[in-house]
Amino acid sequence: MNILLIGSGGREHALAWKLAQSPLTDSLFAAPGNPGIAEHAELVALDVGDHAAVVAFCKAKSIGLVVIGPEGPLVDGLADSLRAADIPAFGPGKLAAQLEGSKGFTKDLCAAHNIPTAAFSRHTAAATARASVGAFGYPVVIKADGLAAGKGVVIAETEAEALSAIDAMFDGAHGGAGAEIVIEEYMTGEEASLFALTDGTTVVAFGSAQDHKRVGEGDTGPNTGGMGAYSPASVLTPELQARAMHEIIEPTVKAMRDAGIPFVGVLYAGLMLTPDGPRLIEYNARFGDPETQVLMPRFDGDLAALLLAVSTGTLDEARPPVFRPQVALTVVMAANGYPGDPEKGGAIDGLGKATEQGALVFHAGTRASPGGLVAAGGRVLNVTSMGDTVTFAQQSAYKALDSIQFPTGFFRRDIGWREVEREMAVT
């Protein structure tokens, strides 16, 4: 089977690495890909916004499966165009992708179907938002309704911070994503991510992770797209995972199916583990980044076969996902300035030394230049290691990171710190 992978980040590199291992994969193409993905796939220059061009490429290359990595093409309806041309696509259609594309859509669905989440209000004008922002007390969460690359969330500690965030969003800080906002109560507890695959009817869990959104150590500073993650998340116990599947994910899939917009793909639930049980923070309609970089090394199965089953409505016939018992931990190397204006063009060297130590290096924002590999984005590399404990995986990852030369980059040195503290308390 020939496969086309859409995307160019660390998530897509991890997916390409795993898809290339499948006995089902004959040829793997990636659009646009990156230098790391090029080690596993043939890179093609496709405008993924031109659906007719993508369909034409798939027909010309006899593509049997398209895996759509990022959220943008999903919200744009690329999966719909592919399915209309009888090309299996892994990822939800435009209307189903609203679960990520519109925070308000998801909150309304939760309210209508008694899915546990934070109390909220929706606003299309700064005046009404400013007038009601204090209803939930402080801290309070202010979210841009649309896609904002993981940066459209502000946790305001005071009224002044909340009003400033509201004004910034309506003034275009996140482009059109902030034309509408959601104000939410601040939930307390520990966060975890739960992934589930669904063909619109059958639903199966696909691993857990805990990521680190804040740019600074100790979880300080502004939110980013993610500075690192580890899997599995031990705080999401089997009992809590079962509750989250039963109370959150399965009702969501049923509600979408009943509404005539079945969700096909991976549903990524960001959860807050409160004293009353898991509550939904928000959904993503695709694999997480950097969570995919820890899920794929742990997944012990045929990814191409599984994603094809999801895409063709035969998930109930597929082998249930199995994961290795080892822990995987990934650390993001970012360019100086991230999550603001990242410094691009910085030289990168020493990746071979990192892999010699057993680490996996997934490219995120890199570019090949005549002088070698250089940074081409905010999040540049993901260095992933495995071990029997988070402590061991963390130590291995940082040893590999220290062998990489990236003078214009930085990374957090405390990824996995909560779980390391728990492991130390046990020993």
mmCIF file of N, CA and C in Angstrom, residues 299-356:
data_model
loop_
_atom_site.group_PDB
_atom_site.id
_atom_site.type_symbol
_atom_site.label_atom_id
_atom_site.label_comp_id
_atom_site.label_asym_id
_atom_site.label_seq_id
_atom_site.Cartn_x
_atom_site.Cartn_y
_atom_site.Cartn_z
ATOM 1 N N PHE A 299 4.360 2.101 21.061
ATOM 2 C CA PHE A 299 3.339 1.304 20.381
ATOM 3 C C PHE A 299 3.964 0.079 19.742
ATOM 4 N N ASP A 300 3.447 -1.083 20.109
ATOM 5 C CA ASP A 300 4.007 -2.348 19.625
ATOM 6 C C ASP A 300 3.016 -2.982 18.657
ATOM 7 N N GLY A 301 2.932 -2.399 17.474
ATOM 8 C CA GLY A 301 1.971 -2.909 16.507
ATOM 9 C C GLY A 301 2.198 -2.310 15.138
ATOM 10 N N ASP A 302 1.300 -2.626 14.233
ATOM 11 C CA ASP A 302 1.374 -2.180 12.841
ATOM 12 C C ASP A 302 0.539 -0.906 12.718
ATOM 13 N N LEU A 303 1.194 0.239 12.695
ATOM 14 C CA LEU A 303 0.478 1.508 12.673
ATOM 15 C C LEU A 303 -0.326 1.679 11.388
ATOM 16 N N ALA A 304 0.239 1.306 10.257
ATOM 17 C CA ALA A 304 -0.468 1.481 8.987
ATOM 18 C C ALA A 304 -1.758 0.668 8.983
ATOM 19 N N ALA A 305 -1.697 -0.571 9.455
ATOM 20 C CA ALA A 305 -2.887 -1.419 9.486
ATOM 21 C C ALA A 305 -3.953 -0.839 10.409
ATOM 22 N N LEU A 306 -3.523 -0.303 11.548
ATOM 23 C CA LEU A 306 -4.470 0.235 12.517
ATOM 24 C C LEU A 306 -5.137 1.507 11.985
ATOM 25 N N LEU A 307 -4.346 2.403 11.407
ATOM 26 C CA LEU A 307 -4.921 3.651 10.893
ATOM 27 C C LEU A 307 -5.816 3.389 9.687
ATOM 28 N N LEU A 308 -5.484 2.362 8.904
ATOM 29 C CA LEU A 308 -6.337 1.996 7.775
ATOM 30 C C LEU A 308 -7.678 1.459 8.279
ATOM 31 N N ALA A 309 -7.646 0.673 9.351
ATOM 32 C CA ALA A 309 -8.892 0.157 9.923
ATOM 33 C C ALA A 309 -9.776 1.302 10.413
ATOM 34 N N VAL A 310 -9.164 2.294 11.039
ATOM 35 C CA VAL A 310 -9.920 3.471 11.478
ATOM 36 C C VAL A 310 -10.553 4.161 10.276
ATOM 37 N N SER A 311 -9.776 4.312 9.218
ATOM 38 C CA SER A 311 -10.201 5.087 8.055
ATOM 39 C C SER A 311 -11.252 4.379 7.217
ATOM 40 N N THR A 312 -11.348 3.075 7.346
ATOM 41 C CA THR A 312 -12.277 2.304 6.516
ATOM 42 C C THR A 312 -13.440 1.717 7.322
ATOM 43 N N GLY A 313 -13.582 2.125 8.575
ATOM 44 C CA GLY A 313 -14.712 1.684 9.379
ATOM 45 C C GLY A 313 -14.638 0.256 9.846
ATOM 46 N N THR A 314 -13.430 -0.281 9.959
ATOM 47 C CA THR A 314 -13.273 -1.690 10.362
ATOM 48 C C THR A 314 -12.443 -1.820 11.639
ATOM 49 N N LEU A 315 -12.506 -0.803 12.495
ATOM 50 C CA LEU A 315 -11.704 -0.827 13.714
ATOM 51 C C LEU A 315 -12.104 -1.986 14.616
ATOM 52 N N ASP A 316 -13.364 -2.400 14.557
ATOM 53 C CA ASP A 316 -13.806 -3.518 15.395
ATOM 54 C C ASP A 316 -13.150 -4.831 15.007
ATOM 55 N N GLU A 317 -12.557 -4.908 13.811
ATOM 56 C CA GLU A 317 -11.892 -6.124 13.353
ATOM 57 C C GLU A 317 -10.377 -6.093 13.582
ATOM 58 N N ALA A 318 -9.855 -4.936 13.988
ATOM 59 C CA ALA A 318 -8.405 -4.763 14.116
ATOM 60 C C ALA A 318 -7.902 -5.299 15.454
ATOM 61 N N ARG A 319 -6.627 -5.657 15.464
ATOM 62 C CA ARG A 319 -5.993 -6.075 16.716
ATOM 63 C C ARG A 319 -5.953 -4.885 17.674
ATOM 64 N N PRO A 320 -6.403 -5.057 18.919
ATOM 65 C CA PRO A 320 -6.367 -3.951 19.875
ATOM 66 C C PRO A 320 -4.940 -3.437 20.061
ATOM 67 N N PRO A 321 -4.773 -2.123 20.234
ATOM 68 C CA PRO A 321 -3.428 -1.559 20.413
ATOM 69 C C PRO A 321 -2.731 -2.139 21.631
ATOM 70 N N VAL A 322 -1.456 -2.437 21.453
ATOM 71 C CA VAL A 322 -0.622 -2.952 22.545
ATOM 72 C C VAL A 322 0.596 -2.039 22.666
ATOM 73 N N PHE A 323 0.967 -1.713 23.907
ATOM 74 C CA PHE A 323 2.100 -0.831 24.145
ATOM 75 C C PHE A 323 3.159 -1.531 24.971
ATOM 76 N N ARG A 324 4.401 -1.217 24.687
ATOM 77 C CA ARG A 324 5.507 -1.750 25.480
ATOM 78 C C ARG A 324 5.406 -1.210 26.907
ATOM 79 N N PRO A 325 5.852 -1.971 27.895
ATOM 80 C CA PRO A 325 5.737 -1.514 29.281
ATOM 81 C C PRO A 325 6.705 -0.381 29.618
ATOM 82 N N GLN A 326 7.738 -0.190 28.799
ATOM 83 C CA GLN A 326 8.720 0.836 29.107
ATOM 84 C C GLN A 326 8.128 2.251 28.995
ATOM 85 N N VAL A 327 8.772 3.149 29.713
ATOM 86 C CA VAL A 327 8.440 4.575 29.664
ATOM 87 C C VAL A 327 9.194 5.220 28.509
ATOM 88 N N ALA A 328 8.566 6.171 27.842
ATOM 89 C CA ALA A 328 9.253 7.001 26.844
ATOM 90 C C ALA A 328 9.144 8.453 27.280
ATOM 91 N N LEU A 329 10.226 9.202 27.124
ATOM 92 C CA LEU A 329 10.259 10.617 27.494
ATOM 93 C C LEU A 329 10.926 11.405 26.382
ATOM 94 N N THR A 330 10.313 12.515 25.993
ATOM 95 C CA THR A 330 10.876 13.351 24.936
ATOM 96 C C THR A 330 11.058 14.776 25.429
ATOM 97 N N VAL A 331 12.121 15.412 24.973
ATOM 98 C CA VAL A 331 12.426 16.800 25.315
ATOM 99 C C VAL A 331 12.507 17.602 24.022
ATOM 100 N N VAL A 332 11.857 18.747 24.015
ATOM 101 C CA VAL A 332 11.870 19.628 22.843
ATOM 102 C C VAL A 332 13.058 20.582 22.922
ATOM 103 N N MET A 333 13.832 20.627 21.847
ATOM 104 C CA MET A 333 14.838 21.674 21.684
ATOM 105 C C MET A 333 14.192 22.763 20.833
ATOM 106 N N ALA A 334 14.113 23.961 21.387
ATOM 107 C CA ALA A 334 13.455 25.077 20.715
ATOM 108 C C ALA A 334 14.467 26.165 20.373
ATOM 109 N N ALA A 335 14.105 27.002 19.417
ATOM 110 C CA ALA A 335 14.971 28.114 19.029
ATOM 111 C C ALA A 335 14.778 29.272 19.998
ATOM 112 N N ASN A 336 15.848 29.967 20.306
ATOM 113 C CA ASN A 336 15.767 31.134 21.183
ATOM 114 C C ASN A 336 14.674 32.076 20.690
ATOM 115 N N GLY A 337 13.896 32.578 21.635
ATOM 116 C CA GLY A 337 12.789 33.465 21.291
ATOM 117 C C GLY A 337 11.435 32.793 21.333
ATOM 118 N N TYR A 338 11.412 31.464 21.207
ATOM 119 C CA TYR A 338 10.155 30.723 21.253
ATOM 120 C C TYR A 338 9.561 30.811 22.650
ATOM 121 N N PRO A 339 8.253 30.994 22.837
ATOM 122 C CA PRO A 339 7.186 30.924 21.841
ATOM 123 C C PRO A 339 6.861 32.238 21.159
ATOM 124 N N GLY A 340 7.728 33.217 21.302
ATOM 125 C CA GLY A 340 7.531 34.458 20.565
ATOM 126 C C GLY A 340 8.085 34.331 19.161
ATOM 127 N N ASP A 341 9.001 35.229 18.808
ATOM 128 C CA ASP A 341 9.604 35.218 17.468
ATOM 129 C C ASP A 341 10.888 34.400 17.527
ATOM 130 N N PRO A 342 10.876 33.151 17.041
ATOM 131 C CA PRO A 342 12.065 32.305 17.183
ATOM 132 C C PRO A 342 13.190 32.710 16.246
ATOM 133 N N GLU A 343 14.406 32.495 16.703
ATOM 134 C CA GLU A 343 15.594 32.784 15.894
ATOM 135 C C GLU A 343 15.822 31.623 14.930
ATOM 136 N N LYS A 344 15.735 31.907 13.642
ATOM 137 C CA LYS A 344 15.877 30.855 12.635
ATOM 138 C C LYS A 344 17.274 30.882 12.025
ATOM 139 N N GLY A 345 17.667 29.762 11.466
ATOM 140 C CA GLY A 345 18.945 29.682 10.770
ATOM 141 C C GLY A 345 20.099 29.192 11.612
ATOM 142 N N GLY A 346 19.860 28.937 12.901
ATOM 143 C CA GLY A 346 20.935 28.470 13.765
ATOM 144 C C GLY A 346 21.420 27.081 13.380
ATOM 145 N N ALA A 347 22.747 26.887 13.402
ATOM 146 C CA ALA A 347 23.333 25.607 13.003
ATOM 147 C C ALA A 347 23.070 24.532 14.051
ATOM 148 N N ILE A 348 22.882 23.304 13.568
ATOM 149 C CA ILE A 348 22.628 22.143 14.426
ATOM 150 C C ILE A 348 23.611 21.047 14.057
ATOM 151 N N ASP A 349 24.248 20.446 15.071
ATOM 152 C CA ASP A 349 25.208 19.377 14.815
ATOM 153 C C ASP A 349 25.152 18.381 15.972
ATOM 154 N N GLY A 350 25.692 17.209 15.739
ATOM 155 C CA GLY A 350 25.813 16.207 16.793
ATOM 156 C C GLY A 350 24.646 15.259 16.920
ATOM 157 N N LEU A 351 23.746 15.235 15.934
ATOM 158 C CA LEU A 351 22.602 14.332 16.048
ATOM 159 C C LEU A 351 23.039 12.875 16.038
ATOM 160 N N GLY A 352 24.108 12.577 15.285
ATOM 161 C CA GLY A 352 24.608 11.203 15.244
ATOM 162 C C GLY A 352 25.058 10.722 16.609
ATOM 163 N N LYS A 353 25.678 11.609 17.389
ATOM 164 C CA LYS A 353 26.124 11.226 18.728
ATOM 165 C C LYS A 353 24.933 10.908 19.630
ATOM 166 N N ALA A 354 23.841 11.661 19.444
ATOM 167 C CA ALA A 354 22.649 11.416 20.255
ATOM 168 C C ALA A 354 22.035 10.055 19.929
ATOM 169 N N THR A 355 21.979 9.726 18.659
ATOM 170 C CA THR A 355 21.393 8.436 18.276
ATOM 171 C C THR A 355 22.300 7.271 18.651
ATOM 172 N N GLU A 356 23.611 7.499 18.661
ATOM 173 C CA GLU A 356 24.533 6.450 19.088
ATOM 174 C C GLU A 356 24.298 6.055 20.537
#
